[in-house]
PDB file of C-alpha atoms in Angstrom:
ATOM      1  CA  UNK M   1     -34.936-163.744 -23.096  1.00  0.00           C
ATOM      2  CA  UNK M   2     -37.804-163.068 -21.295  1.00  0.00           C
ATOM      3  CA  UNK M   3     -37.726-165.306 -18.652  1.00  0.00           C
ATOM      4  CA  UNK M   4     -34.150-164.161 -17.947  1.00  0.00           C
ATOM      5  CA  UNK M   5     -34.587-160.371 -17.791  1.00  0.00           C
ATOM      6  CA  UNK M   6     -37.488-161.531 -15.414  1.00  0.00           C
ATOM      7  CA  UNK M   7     -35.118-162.122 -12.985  1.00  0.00           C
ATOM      8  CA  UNK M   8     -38.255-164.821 -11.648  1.00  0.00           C
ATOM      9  CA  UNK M   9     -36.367-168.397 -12.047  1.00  0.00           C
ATOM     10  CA  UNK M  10     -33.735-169.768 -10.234  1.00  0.00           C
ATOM     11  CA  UNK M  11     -33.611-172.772 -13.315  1.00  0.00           C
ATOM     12  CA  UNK M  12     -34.482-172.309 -17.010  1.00  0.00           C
ATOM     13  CA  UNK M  13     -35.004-175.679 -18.884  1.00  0.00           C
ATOM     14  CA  UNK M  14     -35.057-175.516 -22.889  1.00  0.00           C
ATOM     15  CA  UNK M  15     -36.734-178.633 -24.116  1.00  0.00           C
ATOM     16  CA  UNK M  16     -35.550-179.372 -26.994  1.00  0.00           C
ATOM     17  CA  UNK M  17     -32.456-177.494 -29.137  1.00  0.00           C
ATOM     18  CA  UNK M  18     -32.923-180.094 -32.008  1.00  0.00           C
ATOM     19  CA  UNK M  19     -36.709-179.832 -32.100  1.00  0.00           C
ATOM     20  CA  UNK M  20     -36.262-175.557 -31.498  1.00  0.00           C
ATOM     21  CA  UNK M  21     -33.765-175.842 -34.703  1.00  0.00           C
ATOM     22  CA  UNK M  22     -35.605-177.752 -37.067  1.00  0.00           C
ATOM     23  CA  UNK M  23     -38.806-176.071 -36.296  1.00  0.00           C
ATOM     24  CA  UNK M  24     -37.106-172.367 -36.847  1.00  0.00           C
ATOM     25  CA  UNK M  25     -36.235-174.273 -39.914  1.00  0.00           C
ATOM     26  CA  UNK M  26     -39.356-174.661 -41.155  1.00  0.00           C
ATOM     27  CA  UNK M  27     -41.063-171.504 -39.912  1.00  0.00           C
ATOM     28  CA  UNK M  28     -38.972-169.751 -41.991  1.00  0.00           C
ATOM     29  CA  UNK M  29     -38.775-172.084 -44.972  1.00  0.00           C
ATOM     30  CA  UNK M  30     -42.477-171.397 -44.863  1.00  0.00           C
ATOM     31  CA  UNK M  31     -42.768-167.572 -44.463  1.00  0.00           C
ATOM     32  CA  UNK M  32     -40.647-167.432 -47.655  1.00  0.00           C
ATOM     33  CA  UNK M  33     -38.461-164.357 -45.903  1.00  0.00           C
ATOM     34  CA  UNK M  34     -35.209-165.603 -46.971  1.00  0.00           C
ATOM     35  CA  UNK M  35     -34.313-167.248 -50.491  1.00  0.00           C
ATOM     36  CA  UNK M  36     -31.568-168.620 -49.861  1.00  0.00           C
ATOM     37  CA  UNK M  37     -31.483-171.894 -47.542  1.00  0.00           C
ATOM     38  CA  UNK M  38     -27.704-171.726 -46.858  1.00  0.00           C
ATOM     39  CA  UNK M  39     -28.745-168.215 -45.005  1.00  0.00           C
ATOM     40  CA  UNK M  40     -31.845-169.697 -43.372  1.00  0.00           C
ATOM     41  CA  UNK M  41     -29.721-172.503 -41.961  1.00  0.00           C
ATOM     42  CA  UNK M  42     -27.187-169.686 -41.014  1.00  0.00           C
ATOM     43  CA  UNK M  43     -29.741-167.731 -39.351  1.00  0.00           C
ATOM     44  CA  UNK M  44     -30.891-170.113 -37.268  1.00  0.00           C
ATOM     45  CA  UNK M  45     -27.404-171.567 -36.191  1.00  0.00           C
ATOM     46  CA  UNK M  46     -26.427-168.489 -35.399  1.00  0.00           C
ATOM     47  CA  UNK M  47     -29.753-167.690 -32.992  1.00  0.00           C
ATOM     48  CA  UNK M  48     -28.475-171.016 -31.565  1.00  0.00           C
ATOM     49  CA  UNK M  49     -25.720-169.748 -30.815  1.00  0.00           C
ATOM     50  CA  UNK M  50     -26.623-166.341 -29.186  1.00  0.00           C
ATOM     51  CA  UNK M  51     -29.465-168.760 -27.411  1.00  0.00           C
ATOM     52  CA  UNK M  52     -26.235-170.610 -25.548  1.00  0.00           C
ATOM     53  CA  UNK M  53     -24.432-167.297 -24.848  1.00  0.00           C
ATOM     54  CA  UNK M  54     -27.234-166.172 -23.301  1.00  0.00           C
ATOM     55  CA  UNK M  55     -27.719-169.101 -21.093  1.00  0.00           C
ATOM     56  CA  UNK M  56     -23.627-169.113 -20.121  1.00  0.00           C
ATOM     57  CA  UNK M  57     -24.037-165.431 -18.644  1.00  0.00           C
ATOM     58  CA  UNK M  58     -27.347-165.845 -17.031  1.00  0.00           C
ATOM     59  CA  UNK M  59     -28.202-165.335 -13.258  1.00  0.00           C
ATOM     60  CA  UNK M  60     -29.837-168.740 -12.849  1.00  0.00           C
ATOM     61  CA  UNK M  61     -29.517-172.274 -14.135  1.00  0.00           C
ATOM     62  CA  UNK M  62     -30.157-173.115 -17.731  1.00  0.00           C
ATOM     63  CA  UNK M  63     -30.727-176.490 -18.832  1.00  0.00           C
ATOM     64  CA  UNK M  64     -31.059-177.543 -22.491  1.00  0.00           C
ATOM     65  CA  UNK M  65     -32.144-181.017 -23.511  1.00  0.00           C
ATOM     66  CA  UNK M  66     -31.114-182.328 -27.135  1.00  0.00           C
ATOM     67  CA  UNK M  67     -31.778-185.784 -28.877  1.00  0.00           C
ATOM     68  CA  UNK M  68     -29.648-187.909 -29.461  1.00  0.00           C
ATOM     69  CA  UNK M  69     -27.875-188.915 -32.582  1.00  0.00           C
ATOM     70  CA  UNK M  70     -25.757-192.299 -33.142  1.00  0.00           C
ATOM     71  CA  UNK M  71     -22.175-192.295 -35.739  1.00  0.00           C
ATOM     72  CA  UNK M  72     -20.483-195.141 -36.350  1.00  0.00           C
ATOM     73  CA  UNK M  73     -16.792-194.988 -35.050  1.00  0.00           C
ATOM     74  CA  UNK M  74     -13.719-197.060 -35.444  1.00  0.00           C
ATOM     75  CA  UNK M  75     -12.449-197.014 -31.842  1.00  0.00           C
ATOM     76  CA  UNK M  76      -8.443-197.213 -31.036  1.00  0.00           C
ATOM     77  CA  UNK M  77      -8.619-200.960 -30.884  1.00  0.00           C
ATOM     78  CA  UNK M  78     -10.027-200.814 -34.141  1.00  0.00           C
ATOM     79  CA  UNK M  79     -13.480-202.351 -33.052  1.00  0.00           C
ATOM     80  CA  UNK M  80     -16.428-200.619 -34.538  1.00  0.00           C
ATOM     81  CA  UNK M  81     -19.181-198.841 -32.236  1.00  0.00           C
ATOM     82  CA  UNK M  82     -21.648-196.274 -31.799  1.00  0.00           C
ATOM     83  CA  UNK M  83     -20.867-192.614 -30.323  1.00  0.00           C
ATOM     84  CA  UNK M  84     -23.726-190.693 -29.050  1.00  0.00           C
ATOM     85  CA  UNK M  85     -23.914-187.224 -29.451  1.00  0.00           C
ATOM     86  CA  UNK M  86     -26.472-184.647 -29.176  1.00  0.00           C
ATOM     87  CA  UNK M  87     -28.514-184.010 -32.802  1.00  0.00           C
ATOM     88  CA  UNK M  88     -27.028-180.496 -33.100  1.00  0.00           C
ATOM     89  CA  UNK M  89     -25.669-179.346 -36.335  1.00  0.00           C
ATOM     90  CA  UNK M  90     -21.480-180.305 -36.607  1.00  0.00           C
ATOM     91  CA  UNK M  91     -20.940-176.921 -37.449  1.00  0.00           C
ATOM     92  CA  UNK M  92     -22.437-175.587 -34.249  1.00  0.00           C
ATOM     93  CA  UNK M  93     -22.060-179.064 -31.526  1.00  0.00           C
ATOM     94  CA  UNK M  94     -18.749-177.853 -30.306  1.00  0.00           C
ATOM     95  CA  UNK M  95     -19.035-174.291 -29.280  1.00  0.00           C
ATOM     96  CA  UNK M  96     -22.827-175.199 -27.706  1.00  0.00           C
ATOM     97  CA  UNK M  97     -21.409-177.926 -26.043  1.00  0.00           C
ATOM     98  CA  UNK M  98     -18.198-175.380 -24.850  1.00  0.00           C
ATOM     99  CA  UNK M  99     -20.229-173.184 -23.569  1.00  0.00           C
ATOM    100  CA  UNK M 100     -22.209-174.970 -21.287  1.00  0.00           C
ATOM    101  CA  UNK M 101     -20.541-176.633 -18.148  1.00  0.00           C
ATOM    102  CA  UNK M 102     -22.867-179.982 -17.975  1.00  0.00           C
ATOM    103  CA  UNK M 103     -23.004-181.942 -20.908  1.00  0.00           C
ATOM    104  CA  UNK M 104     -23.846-185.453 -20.605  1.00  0.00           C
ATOM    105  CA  UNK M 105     -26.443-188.712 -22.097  1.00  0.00           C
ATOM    106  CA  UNK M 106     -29.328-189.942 -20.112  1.00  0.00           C
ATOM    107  CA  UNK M 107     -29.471-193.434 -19.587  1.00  0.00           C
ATOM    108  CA  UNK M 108     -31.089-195.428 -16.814  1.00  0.00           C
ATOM    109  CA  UNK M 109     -30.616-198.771 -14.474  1.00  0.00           C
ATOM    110  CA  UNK M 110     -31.570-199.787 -11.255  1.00  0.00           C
ATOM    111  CA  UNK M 111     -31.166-198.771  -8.167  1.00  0.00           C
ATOM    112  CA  UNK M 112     -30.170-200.504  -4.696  1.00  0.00           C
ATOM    113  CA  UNK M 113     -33.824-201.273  -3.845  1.00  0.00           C
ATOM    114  CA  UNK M 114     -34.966-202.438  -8.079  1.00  0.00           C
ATOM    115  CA  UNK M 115     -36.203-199.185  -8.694  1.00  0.00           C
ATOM    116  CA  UNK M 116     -35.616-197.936 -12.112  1.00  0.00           C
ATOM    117  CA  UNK M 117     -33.965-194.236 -11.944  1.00  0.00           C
ATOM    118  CA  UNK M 118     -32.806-192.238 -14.629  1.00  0.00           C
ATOM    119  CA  UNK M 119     -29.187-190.202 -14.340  1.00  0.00           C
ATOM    120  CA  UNK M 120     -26.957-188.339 -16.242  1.00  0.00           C
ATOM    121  CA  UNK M 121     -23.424-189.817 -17.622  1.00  0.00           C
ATOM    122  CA  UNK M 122     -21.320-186.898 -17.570  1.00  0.00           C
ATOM    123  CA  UNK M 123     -17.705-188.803 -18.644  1.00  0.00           C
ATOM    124  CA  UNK M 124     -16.616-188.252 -21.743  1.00  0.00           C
ATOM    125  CA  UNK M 125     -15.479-191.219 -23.855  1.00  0.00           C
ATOM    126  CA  UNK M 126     -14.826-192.788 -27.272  1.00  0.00           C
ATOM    127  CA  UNK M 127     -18.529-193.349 -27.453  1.00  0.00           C
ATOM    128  CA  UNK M 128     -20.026-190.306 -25.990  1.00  0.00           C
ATOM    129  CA  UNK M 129     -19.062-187.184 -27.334  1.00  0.00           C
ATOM    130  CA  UNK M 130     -18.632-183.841 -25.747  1.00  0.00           C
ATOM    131  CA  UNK M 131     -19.944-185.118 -21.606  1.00  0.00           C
ATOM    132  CA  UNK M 132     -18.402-183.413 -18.557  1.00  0.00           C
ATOM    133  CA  UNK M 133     -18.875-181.865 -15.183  1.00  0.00           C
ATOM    134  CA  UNK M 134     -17.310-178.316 -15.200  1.00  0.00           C
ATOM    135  CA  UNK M 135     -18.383-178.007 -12.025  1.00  0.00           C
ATOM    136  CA  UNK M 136     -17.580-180.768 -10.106  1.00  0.00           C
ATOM    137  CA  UNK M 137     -15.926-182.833 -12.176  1.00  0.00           C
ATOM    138  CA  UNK M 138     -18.696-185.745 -11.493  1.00  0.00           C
ATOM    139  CA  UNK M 139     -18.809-188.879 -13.598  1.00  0.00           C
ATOM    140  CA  UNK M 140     -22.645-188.902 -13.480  1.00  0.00           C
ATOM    141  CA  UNK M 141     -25.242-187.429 -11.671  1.00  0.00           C
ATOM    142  CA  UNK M 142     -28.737-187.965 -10.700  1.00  0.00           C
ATOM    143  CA  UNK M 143     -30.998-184.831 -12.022  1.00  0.00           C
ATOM    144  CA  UNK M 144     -32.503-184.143  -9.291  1.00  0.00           C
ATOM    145  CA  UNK M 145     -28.768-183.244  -7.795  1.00  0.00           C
ATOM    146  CA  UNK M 146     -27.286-181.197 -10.862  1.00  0.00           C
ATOM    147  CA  UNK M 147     -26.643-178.310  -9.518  1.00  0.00           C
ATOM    148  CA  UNK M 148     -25.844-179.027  -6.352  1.00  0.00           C
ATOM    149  CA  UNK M 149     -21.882-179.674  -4.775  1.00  0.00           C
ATOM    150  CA  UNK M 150     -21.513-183.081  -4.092  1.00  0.00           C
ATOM    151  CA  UNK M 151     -21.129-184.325  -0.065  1.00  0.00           C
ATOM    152  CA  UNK M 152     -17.687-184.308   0.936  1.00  0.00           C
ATOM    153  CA  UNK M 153     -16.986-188.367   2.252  1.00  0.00           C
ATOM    154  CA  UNK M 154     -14.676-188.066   5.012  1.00  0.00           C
TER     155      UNK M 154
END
């Protein structure tokens, strides 16, 4: 909140929404302030939320990391795999990852010269839940070029 009503930033990065959860989690597990967990887990979705709200109306760019987190799946040809998904709560994943307009899983490979680079996979499939490009409807993206408009080819 503070660095937004600073009005200072032109980009915000929140490192890490699963770590930031499970250590409100534990700050107030240990202060003792509420007694019953199903409202300290509440509490702290809910801040979550508000946290992702705030970041959708802002002035400047917000990024938010997560880790990830594996299920097993039963794709449509009936093969088993492995979706990836950011560790967020189930209860919360979908409207955090609907309200933010770039969701998508790091992974990394090589580039034309050997160099290793890391990008971000921004299509959505069977086994990646929740990745797109509001913005420009990109299929991945290098982060050094996520907010900017991709080069027209002509």
């Amino acid at each position: 909140e503070t660095a937004l009503e600073s009005g200072k930033y032109t980009l915000i990065v929140v490192d890490n929404l699963t770590d930031i959860k499970e250590m409100a989690l534990l700050e107030i597990d240990e202060e003792g302030r509420i007694k019953d967990i199903r409202q300290v887990y509440q509490a702290v979705y809910q801040a979550i939320k508000r946290l992702t709200r705030m970041a959708a109306n802002a002035k400047c760019h917000v990024t938010f990391t997560a880790w990830d987190d594996g299920e097993e799946i039963t794709k449509s040809d009936g093969t088993l795999a492995l979706r990836q998904q950011p560790n967020l709560p189930p209860k919360i994943r979908p409207q955090v990852i609907g309200l933010c307009n770039i969701v998508g899983q790091m992974a990394k490979a090589k580039d034309k010269t050997g160099t290793m680079r890391w990008f971000l996979i921004t299509e959505d499939s069977e086994t990646r839940y929740g990745c797109k490009d509001q913005l420009y409807g990109r299929k991945s993206i290098m982060p050094e070029n996520l907010f900017e408009a991709p080069e027209v080819k002509k």
